[in-house]
Amino acid sequence: MRTLQQSPAKHAGTPNVAGFFDPRTFSVQYVVSDPETKQCAIIDPVLDYDEKSGATATHHADELLAFIREQGFEVQWILDTHPHADHFSAAQYLKEQTGAPTAIGGYVTGVQELWKGIYNWPDFPADGSQWDHLFRAGDEFRVGNLQGRVMFSPGHTL
């Protein structure tokens, strides 16, 4: 994994953003931080998966954690922007490592219901309980002194 780009804050109240490209899944993971408080959020972390062996690994997640340590950040949120049909999320692993809560948009429950039927998982709880918090459109949250607002943007998996 390599850092795509780091975008430093230009003035007070704006975030630092670092993007990390995963060539295997062709996805980007982000660490968004408040330069004033050193609080950060990890967005869309990838759990490594080898489809030939069925094995998972945490190499990419560990690289994110190394970057966060190097920068002196404290993880405040681990966010999935949507349920990922094209790769696994490392959110639970990162929660175990950092103690930070996980969150996703509340519409995840509709996707879970769909997947529950497709994959024949009758006992799967399609209630979003795999995350600590379910956001709704318009909800606001903080990363340090930075304020974020949740926007519903359907299209990729939803």
PDB file of C-alpha atoms in Angstrom:
ATOM      1  CA  MET A   1       0.000   0.000   0.000  1.00  0.00           C
ATOM      2  CA  ARG A   2       1.241   3.457  -0.694  1.00  0.00           C
ATOM      3  CA  THR A   3       0.147   6.881   0.398  1.00  0.00           C
ATOM      4  CA  LEU A   4      -1.586   8.515  -2.536  1.00  0.00           C
ATOM      5  CA  GLN A   5      -1.446  12.027  -1.266  1.00  0.00           C
ATOM      6  CA  GLN A   6      -1.403  14.012   1.901  1.00  0.00           C
ATOM      7  CA  SER A   7      -3.395  17.189   1.908  1.00  0.00           C
ATOM      8  CA  PRO A   8      -2.340  19.385   4.833  1.00  0.00           C
ATOM      9  CA  ALA A   9      -4.794  21.796   6.411  1.00  0.00           C
ATOM     10  CA  LYS A  10      -4.592  25.240   4.848  1.00  0.00           C
ATOM     11  CA  HIS A  11      -6.086  27.134   7.798  1.00  0.00           C
ATOM     12  CA  ALA A  12      -7.618  26.569  11.223  1.00  0.00           C
ATOM     13  CA  GLY A  13     -10.704  24.405  11.203  1.00  0.00           C
ATOM     14  CA  THR A  14      -9.720  22.352   8.162  1.00  0.00           C
ATOM     15  CA  PRO A  15      -8.522  18.741   8.221  1.00  0.00           C
ATOM     16  CA  ASN A  16      -5.365  17.008   7.164  1.00  0.00           C
ATOM     17  CA  VAL A  17      -6.274  14.186   4.779  1.00  0.00           C
ATOM     18  CA  ALA A  18      -4.023  11.259   3.865  1.00  0.00           C
ATOM     19  CA  GLY A  19      -5.166   8.734   1.267  1.00  0.00           C
ATOM     20  CA  PHE A  20      -3.796   5.197   1.012  1.00  0.00           C
ATOM     21  CA  PHE A  21      -4.349   3.225  -2.198  1.00  0.00           C
ATOM     22  CA  ASP A  22      -4.867  -0.537  -2.087  1.00  0.00           C
ATOM     23  CA  PRO A  23      -4.050  -1.832  -5.589  1.00  0.00           C
ATOM     24  CA  ARG A  24      -5.577  -5.259  -4.955  1.00  0.00           C
ATOM     25  CA  THR A  25      -9.071  -3.878  -4.288  1.00  0.00           C
ATOM     26  CA  PHE A  26      -8.469  -0.619  -6.175  1.00  0.00           C
ATOM     27  CA  SER A  27      -9.839   1.307  -3.224  1.00  0.00           C
ATOM     28  CA  VAL A  28      -8.632   4.231  -1.163  1.00  0.00           C
ATOM     29  CA  GLN A  29      -8.518   4.340   2.622  1.00  0.00           C
ATOM     30  CA  TYR A  30      -8.265   7.656   4.429  1.00  0.00           C
ATOM     31  CA  VAL A  31      -6.942   9.066   7.665  1.00  0.00           C
ATOM     32  CA  VAL A  32      -8.590  12.432   8.319  1.00  0.00           C
ATOM     33  CA  SER A  33      -7.133  14.384  11.221  1.00  0.00           C
ATOM     34  CA  ASP A  34      -7.535  17.602  13.142  1.00  0.00           C
ATOM     35  CA  PRO A  35      -4.103  19.288  13.206  1.00  0.00           C
ATOM     36  CA  GLU A  36      -4.997  21.155  16.418  1.00  0.00           C
ATOM     37  CA  THR A  37      -5.988  18.155  18.562  1.00  0.00           C
ATOM     38  CA  LYS A  38      -4.260  15.261  16.722  1.00  0.00           C
ATOM     39  CA  GLN A  39      -7.591  13.374  16.768  1.00  0.00           C
ATOM     40  CA  CYS A  40      -8.317  11.369  13.620  1.00  0.00           C
ATOM     41  CA  ALA A  41     -10.832   9.186  11.829  1.00  0.00           C
ATOM     42  CA  ILE A  42      -9.980   6.160   9.715  1.00  0.00           C
ATOM     43  CA  ILE A  43     -12.289   5.888   6.707  1.00  0.00           C
ATOM     44  CA  ASP A  44     -12.985   2.715   4.681  1.00  0.00           C
ATOM     45  CA  PRO A  45     -10.164   0.513   6.029  1.00  0.00           C
ATOM     46  CA  VAL A  46      -9.451  -2.632   3.987  1.00  0.00           C
ATOM     47  CA  LEU A  47      -8.987  -6.085   5.495  1.00  0.00           C
ATOM     48  CA  ASP A  48      -6.627  -8.080   3.283  1.00  0.00           C
ATOM     49  CA  TYR A  49      -8.184 -11.201   1.757  1.00  0.00           C
ATOM     50  CA  ASP A  50      -6.682 -13.950  -0.372  1.00  0.00           C
ATOM     51  CA  GLU A  51      -9.496 -15.620  -2.272  1.00  0.00           C
ATOM     52  CA  LYS A  52      -7.345 -18.629  -3.214  1.00  0.00           C
ATOM     53  CA  SER A  53      -6.630 -19.629   0.376  1.00  0.00           C
ATOM     54  CA  GLY A  54      -9.587 -17.944   2.064  1.00  0.00           C
ATOM     55  CA  ALA A  55      -7.157 -16.294   4.485  1.00  0.00           C
ATOM     56  CA  THR A  56      -7.470 -12.766   5.814  1.00  0.00           C
ATOM     57  CA  ALA A  57      -4.650 -10.550   7.022  1.00  0.00           C
ATOM     58  CA  THR A  58      -4.207  -7.082   8.482  1.00  0.00           C
ATOM     59  CA  HIS A  59      -1.192  -5.758   6.548  1.00  0.00           C
ATOM     60  CA  HIS A  60      -2.977  -2.670   5.206  1.00  0.00           C
ATOM     61  CA  ALA A  61      -4.685  -1.917   8.508  1.00  0.00           C
ATOM     62  CA  ASP A  62      -1.347  -2.242  10.297  1.00  0.00           C
ATOM     63  CA  GLU A  63       0.185   0.245   7.853  1.00  0.00           C
ATOM     64  CA  LEU A  64      -2.592   2.701   8.705  1.00  0.00           C
ATOM     65  CA  LEU A  65      -1.880   2.190  12.411  1.00  0.00           C
ATOM     66  CA  ALA A  66       1.852   2.745  11.823  1.00  0.00           C
ATOM     67  CA  PHE A  67       1.107   6.017  10.016  1.00  0.00           C
ATOM     68  CA  ILE A  68      -1.198   7.101  12.848  1.00  0.00           C
ATOM     69  CA  ARG A  69       1.500   6.318  15.441  1.00  0.00           C
ATOM     70  CA  GLU A  70       4.166   8.167  13.429  1.00  0.00           C
ATOM     71  CA  GLN A  71       1.942  11.248  13.272  1.00  0.00           C
ATOM     72  CA  GLY A  72       1.060  11.084  16.971  1.00  0.00           C
ATOM     73  CA  PHE A  73      -2.670  10.804  16.234  1.00  0.00           C
ATOM     74  CA  GLU A  74      -5.387   9.356  18.442  1.00  0.00           C
ATOM     75  CA  VAL A  75      -8.178   7.507  16.627  1.00  0.00           C
ATOM     76  CA  GLN A  76     -11.609   8.911  17.471  1.00  0.00           C
ATOM     77  CA  TRP A  77     -13.716   7.137  14.807  1.00  0.00           C
ATOM     78  CA  ILE A  78     -13.452   4.193  12.422  1.00  0.00           C
ATOM     79  CA  LEU A  79     -15.911   4.865   9.609  1.00  0.00           C
ATOM     80  CA  ASP A  80     -17.228   2.751   6.763  1.00  0.00           C
ATOM     81  CA  THR A  81     -18.893   4.936   4.149  1.00  0.00           C
ATOM     82  CA  HIS A  82     -20.963   1.990   2.882  1.00  0.00           C
ATOM     83  CA  PRO A  83     -21.058  -1.809   3.026  1.00  0.00           C
ATOM     84  CA  HIS A  84     -18.249  -2.968   0.773  1.00  0.00           C
ATOM     85  CA  ALA A  85     -19.234  -5.652  -1.722  1.00  0.00           C
ATOM     86  CA  ASP A  86     -15.772  -5.601  -3.289  1.00  0.00           C
ATOM     87  CA  HIS A  87     -13.633  -6.069  -0.176  1.00  0.00           C
ATOM     88  CA  PHE A  88     -13.783  -6.737   3.556  1.00  0.00           C
ATOM     89  CA  SER A  89     -13.625  -3.966   6.139  1.00  0.00           C
ATOM     90  CA  ALA A  90     -10.873  -3.871   8.761  1.00  0.00           C
ATOM     91  CA  ALA A  91     -13.060  -1.757  11.064  1.00  0.00           C
ATOM     92  CA  GLN A  92     -13.466  -4.411  13.763  1.00  0.00           C
ATOM     93  CA  TYR A  93      -9.746  -5.197  13.806  1.00  0.00           C
ATOM     94  CA  LEU A  94      -8.908  -1.500  14.106  1.00  0.00           C
ATOM     95  CA  LYS A  95     -11.457  -1.128  16.902  1.00  0.00           C
ATOM     96  CA  GLU A  96      -9.695  -3.953  18.768  1.00  0.00           C
ATOM     97  CA  GLN A  97      -6.363  -2.184  18.303  1.00  0.00           C
ATOM     98  CA  THR A  98      -7.477   1.364  19.151  1.00  0.00           C
ATOM     99  CA  GLY A  99     -10.671   1.159  21.191  1.00  0.00           C
ATOM    100  CA  ALA A 100     -12.307   3.690  18.843  1.00  0.00           C
ATOM    101  CA  PRO A 101     -15.972   3.199  17.933  1.00  0.00           C
ATOM    102  CA  THR A 102     -17.058   2.040  14.489  1.00  0.00           C
ATOM    103  CA  ALA A 103     -19.837   3.660  12.473  1.00  0.00           C
ATOM    104  CA  ILE A 104     -21.672   3.438   9.157  1.00  0.00           C
ATOM    105  CA  GLY A 105     -24.831   4.881   7.629  1.00  0.00           C
ATOM    106  CA  GLY A 106     -28.072   3.376   8.889  1.00  0.00           C
ATOM    107  CA  TYR A 107     -29.130   2.256   5.418  1.00  0.00           C
ATOM    108  CA  VAL A 108     -26.661  -0.607   5.832  1.00  0.00           C
ATOM    109  CA  THR A 109     -29.548  -2.642   7.219  1.00  0.00           C
ATOM    110  CA  GLY A 110     -31.225  -2.752   3.791  1.00  0.00           C
ATOM    111  CA  VAL A 111     -28.064  -4.090   2.195  1.00  0.00           C
ATOM    112  CA  GLN A 112     -27.671  -6.604   5.011  1.00  0.00           C
ATOM    113  CA  GLU A 113     -31.226  -7.870   4.398  1.00  0.00           C
ATOM    114  CA  LEU A 114     -30.437  -8.257   0.705  1.00  0.00           C
ATOM    115  CA  TRP A 115     -27.170 -10.101   1.355  1.00  0.00           C
ATOM    116  CA  LYS A 116     -28.815 -12.248   4.030  1.00  0.00           C
ATOM    117  CA  GLY A 117     -31.083 -13.695   1.347  1.00  0.00           C
ATOM    118  CA  ILE A 118     -28.485 -13.910  -1.415  1.00  0.00           C
ATOM    119  CA  TYR A 119     -25.953 -15.722   0.769  1.00  0.00           C
ATOM    120  CA  ASN A 120     -28.539 -17.842   2.609  1.00  0.00           C
ATOM    121  CA  TRP A 121     -27.683 -16.536   6.076  1.00  0.00           C
ATOM    122  CA  PRO A 122     -31.053 -16.910   7.837  1.00  0.00           C
ATOM    123  CA  ASP A 123     -29.608 -16.217  11.304  1.00  0.00           C
ATOM    124  CA  PHE A 124     -27.582 -13.158  10.287  1.00  0.00           C
ATOM    125  CA  PRO A 125     -28.663 -10.066  12.278  1.00  0.00           C
ATOM    126  CA  ALA A 126     -29.473  -7.500   9.579  1.00  0.00           C
ATOM    127  CA  ASP A 127     -29.741  -4.690  12.113  1.00  0.00           C
ATOM    128  CA  GLY A 128     -26.381  -2.924  11.795  1.00  0.00           C
ATOM    129  CA  SER A 129     -25.293  -4.220  15.196  1.00  0.00           C
ATOM    130  CA  GLN A 130     -21.854  -5.049  13.777  1.00  0.00           C
ATOM    131  CA  TRP A 131     -21.055  -1.323  14.147  1.00  0.00           C
ATOM    132  CA  ASP A 132     -21.186   0.782  17.290  1.00  0.00           C
ATOM    133  CA  HIS A 133     -23.116   3.632  15.706  1.00  0.00           C
ATOM    134  CA  LEU A 134     -25.491   3.970  12.747  1.00  0.00           C
ATOM    135  CA  PHE A 135     -25.577   7.462  11.256  1.00  0.00           C
ATOM    136  CA  ARG A 136     -28.585   9.080   9.598  1.00  0.00           C
ATOM    137  CA  ALA A 137     -28.448  11.746   6.907  1.00  0.00           C
ATOM    138  CA  GLY A 138     -27.905  15.112   8.563  1.00  0.00           C
ATOM    139  CA  ASP A 139     -26.273  13.721  11.705  1.00  0.00           C
ATOM    140  CA  GLU A 140     -23.242  15.651  12.872  1.00  0.00           C
ATOM    141  CA  PHE A 141     -20.113  14.278  14.521  1.00  0.00           C
ATOM    142  CA  ARG A 142     -16.711  15.558  15.534  1.00  0.00           C
ATOM    143  CA  VAL A 143     -13.118  14.596  14.880  1.00  0.00           C
ATOM    144  CA  GLY A 144     -11.257  16.691  17.402  1.00  0.00           C
ATOM    145  CA  ASN A 145     -12.435  20.256  16.806  1.00  0.00           C
ATOM    146  CA  LEU A 146     -13.593  19.484  13.271  1.00  0.00           C
ATOM    147  CA  GLN A 147     -17.292  19.011  12.669  1.00  0.00           C
ATOM    148  CA  GLY A 148     -18.613  16.608  10.039  1.00  0.00           C
ATOM    149  CA  ARG A 149     -22.113  16.135   8.688  1.00  0.00           C
ATOM    150  CA  VAL A 150     -23.437  12.871   7.278  1.00  0.00           C
ATOM    151  CA  MET A 151     -24.746  12.910   3.707  1.00  0.00           C
ATOM    152  CA  PHE A 152     -26.662  10.065   2.113  1.00  0.00           C
ATOM    153  CA  SER A 153     -25.197   9.421  -1.336  1.00  0.00           C
ATOM    154  CA  PRO A 154     -26.620   6.222  -2.852  1.00  0.00           C
ATOM    155  CA  GLY A 155     -25.134   4.508  -5.829  1.00  0.00           C
ATOM    156  CA  HIS A 156     -22.051   2.393  -5.137  1.00  0.00           C
ATOM    157  CA  THR A 157     -23.394  -0.481  -3.044  1.00  0.00           C
ATOM    158  CA  LEU A 158     -26.763   0.870  -1.898  1.00  0.00           C
TER     159      LEU A 158
END
